Amino acid sequence: MASTSNPGNPGHEVTGRKLDEMFDAGEDVLDYFDMEHAVVEHHPPLEKRVTFTMPAWMVSALDEEASELAISRNAVVNTWIAERLRRDHRRASSSNQE
């Protein structure tokens, strides 16, 4: 496991797990980070916005399902699409093994 040294106390090293424990206990862990040379990583968003056009009856059906499940319309759409993609992936995987 990798360790990090304390620049203010070079002989004092801690593991990532120990650093997590110290942080969770409310201890000040900033001395273990080089704030003068901080690196900020920028990652692309994991989500993409998609717009659907559908008949009003479909939107009403989605809203009814969302209300029944106490979730958003968006959550219903995401769940249904994910279920279908998983099912199709499983079907494709099993047919490739034959």
Short mmCIF file of C-alpha atoms in Angstrom, two decimals, residues 27-76:
data_model
loop_
_atom_site.label_atom_id
_atom_site.label_comp_id
_atom_site.label_asym_id
_atom_site.label_seq_id
_atom_site.Cartn_x
_atom_site.Cartn_y
_atom_site.Cartn_z
CA GLU A 27 -8.26 15.02 12.61
CA ASP A 28 -6.53 17.66 10.49
CA VAL A 29 -4.95 15.86 7.55
CA LEU A 30 -4.04 18.86 5.38
CA ASP A 31 -0.40 18.66 6.47
CA TYR A 32 -0.17 15.44 4.45
CA PHE A 33 -1.07 17.23 1.19
CA ASP A 34 1.13 19.47 -0.92
CA MET A 35 -1.28 22.38 -1.39
CA GLU A 36 1.34 24.49 -3.21
CA HIS A 37 1.53 21.95 -6.03
CA ALA A 38 -2.02 20.63 -6.02
CA VAL A 39 -3.19 18.81 -9.14
CA VAL A 40 -6.82 19.14 -10.15
CA GLU A 41 -8.01 16.47 -12.54
CA HIS A 42 -10.85 17.29 -14.88
CA HIS A 43 -12.93 14.31 -15.95
CA PRO A 44 -15.57 14.38 -18.66
CA PRO A 45 -19.11 14.13 -17.32
CA LEU A 46 -20.35 10.59 -16.82
CA GLU A 47 -23.83 11.59 -17.90
CA LYS A 48 -25.14 13.03 -21.13
CA ARG A 49 -28.40 14.87 -21.59
CA VAL A 50 -30.77 13.29 -24.12
CA THR A 51 -34.04 14.78 -25.33
CA PHE A 52 -36.94 12.53 -26.34
CA THR A 53 -40.00 13.44 -28.35
CA MET A 54 -42.89 11.08 -27.66
CA PRO A 55 -46.68 11.08 -27.79
CA ALA A 56 -48.56 12.58 -24.86
CA TRP A 57 -50.04 9.18 -23.94
CA MET A 58 -46.51 7.81 -23.38
CA VAL A 59 -45.60 10.74 -21.16
CA SER A 60 -48.81 10.18 -19.18
CA ALA A 61 -47.99 6.49 -18.79
CA LEU A 62 -44.47 7.34 -17.63
CA ASP A 63 -45.86 9.85 -15.14
CA GLU A 64 -48.30 7.27 -13.75
CA GLU A 65 -45.48 4.75 -13.30
CA ALA A 66 -43.27 7.39 -11.70
CA SER A 67 -46.04 8.40 -9.30
CA GLU A 68 -46.73 4.78 -8.37
CA LEU A 69 -43.04 4.15 -7.66
CA ALA A 70 -42.49 7.59 -6.04
CA ILE A 71 -39.61 8.35 -8.39
CA SER A 72 -39.09 10.87 -11.17
CA ARG A 73 -40.12 10.33 -14.78
CA ASN A 74 -36.43 10.48 -15.67
CA ALA A 75 -35.69 7.66 -13.22
CA VAL A 76 -38.40 5.51 -14.81
#
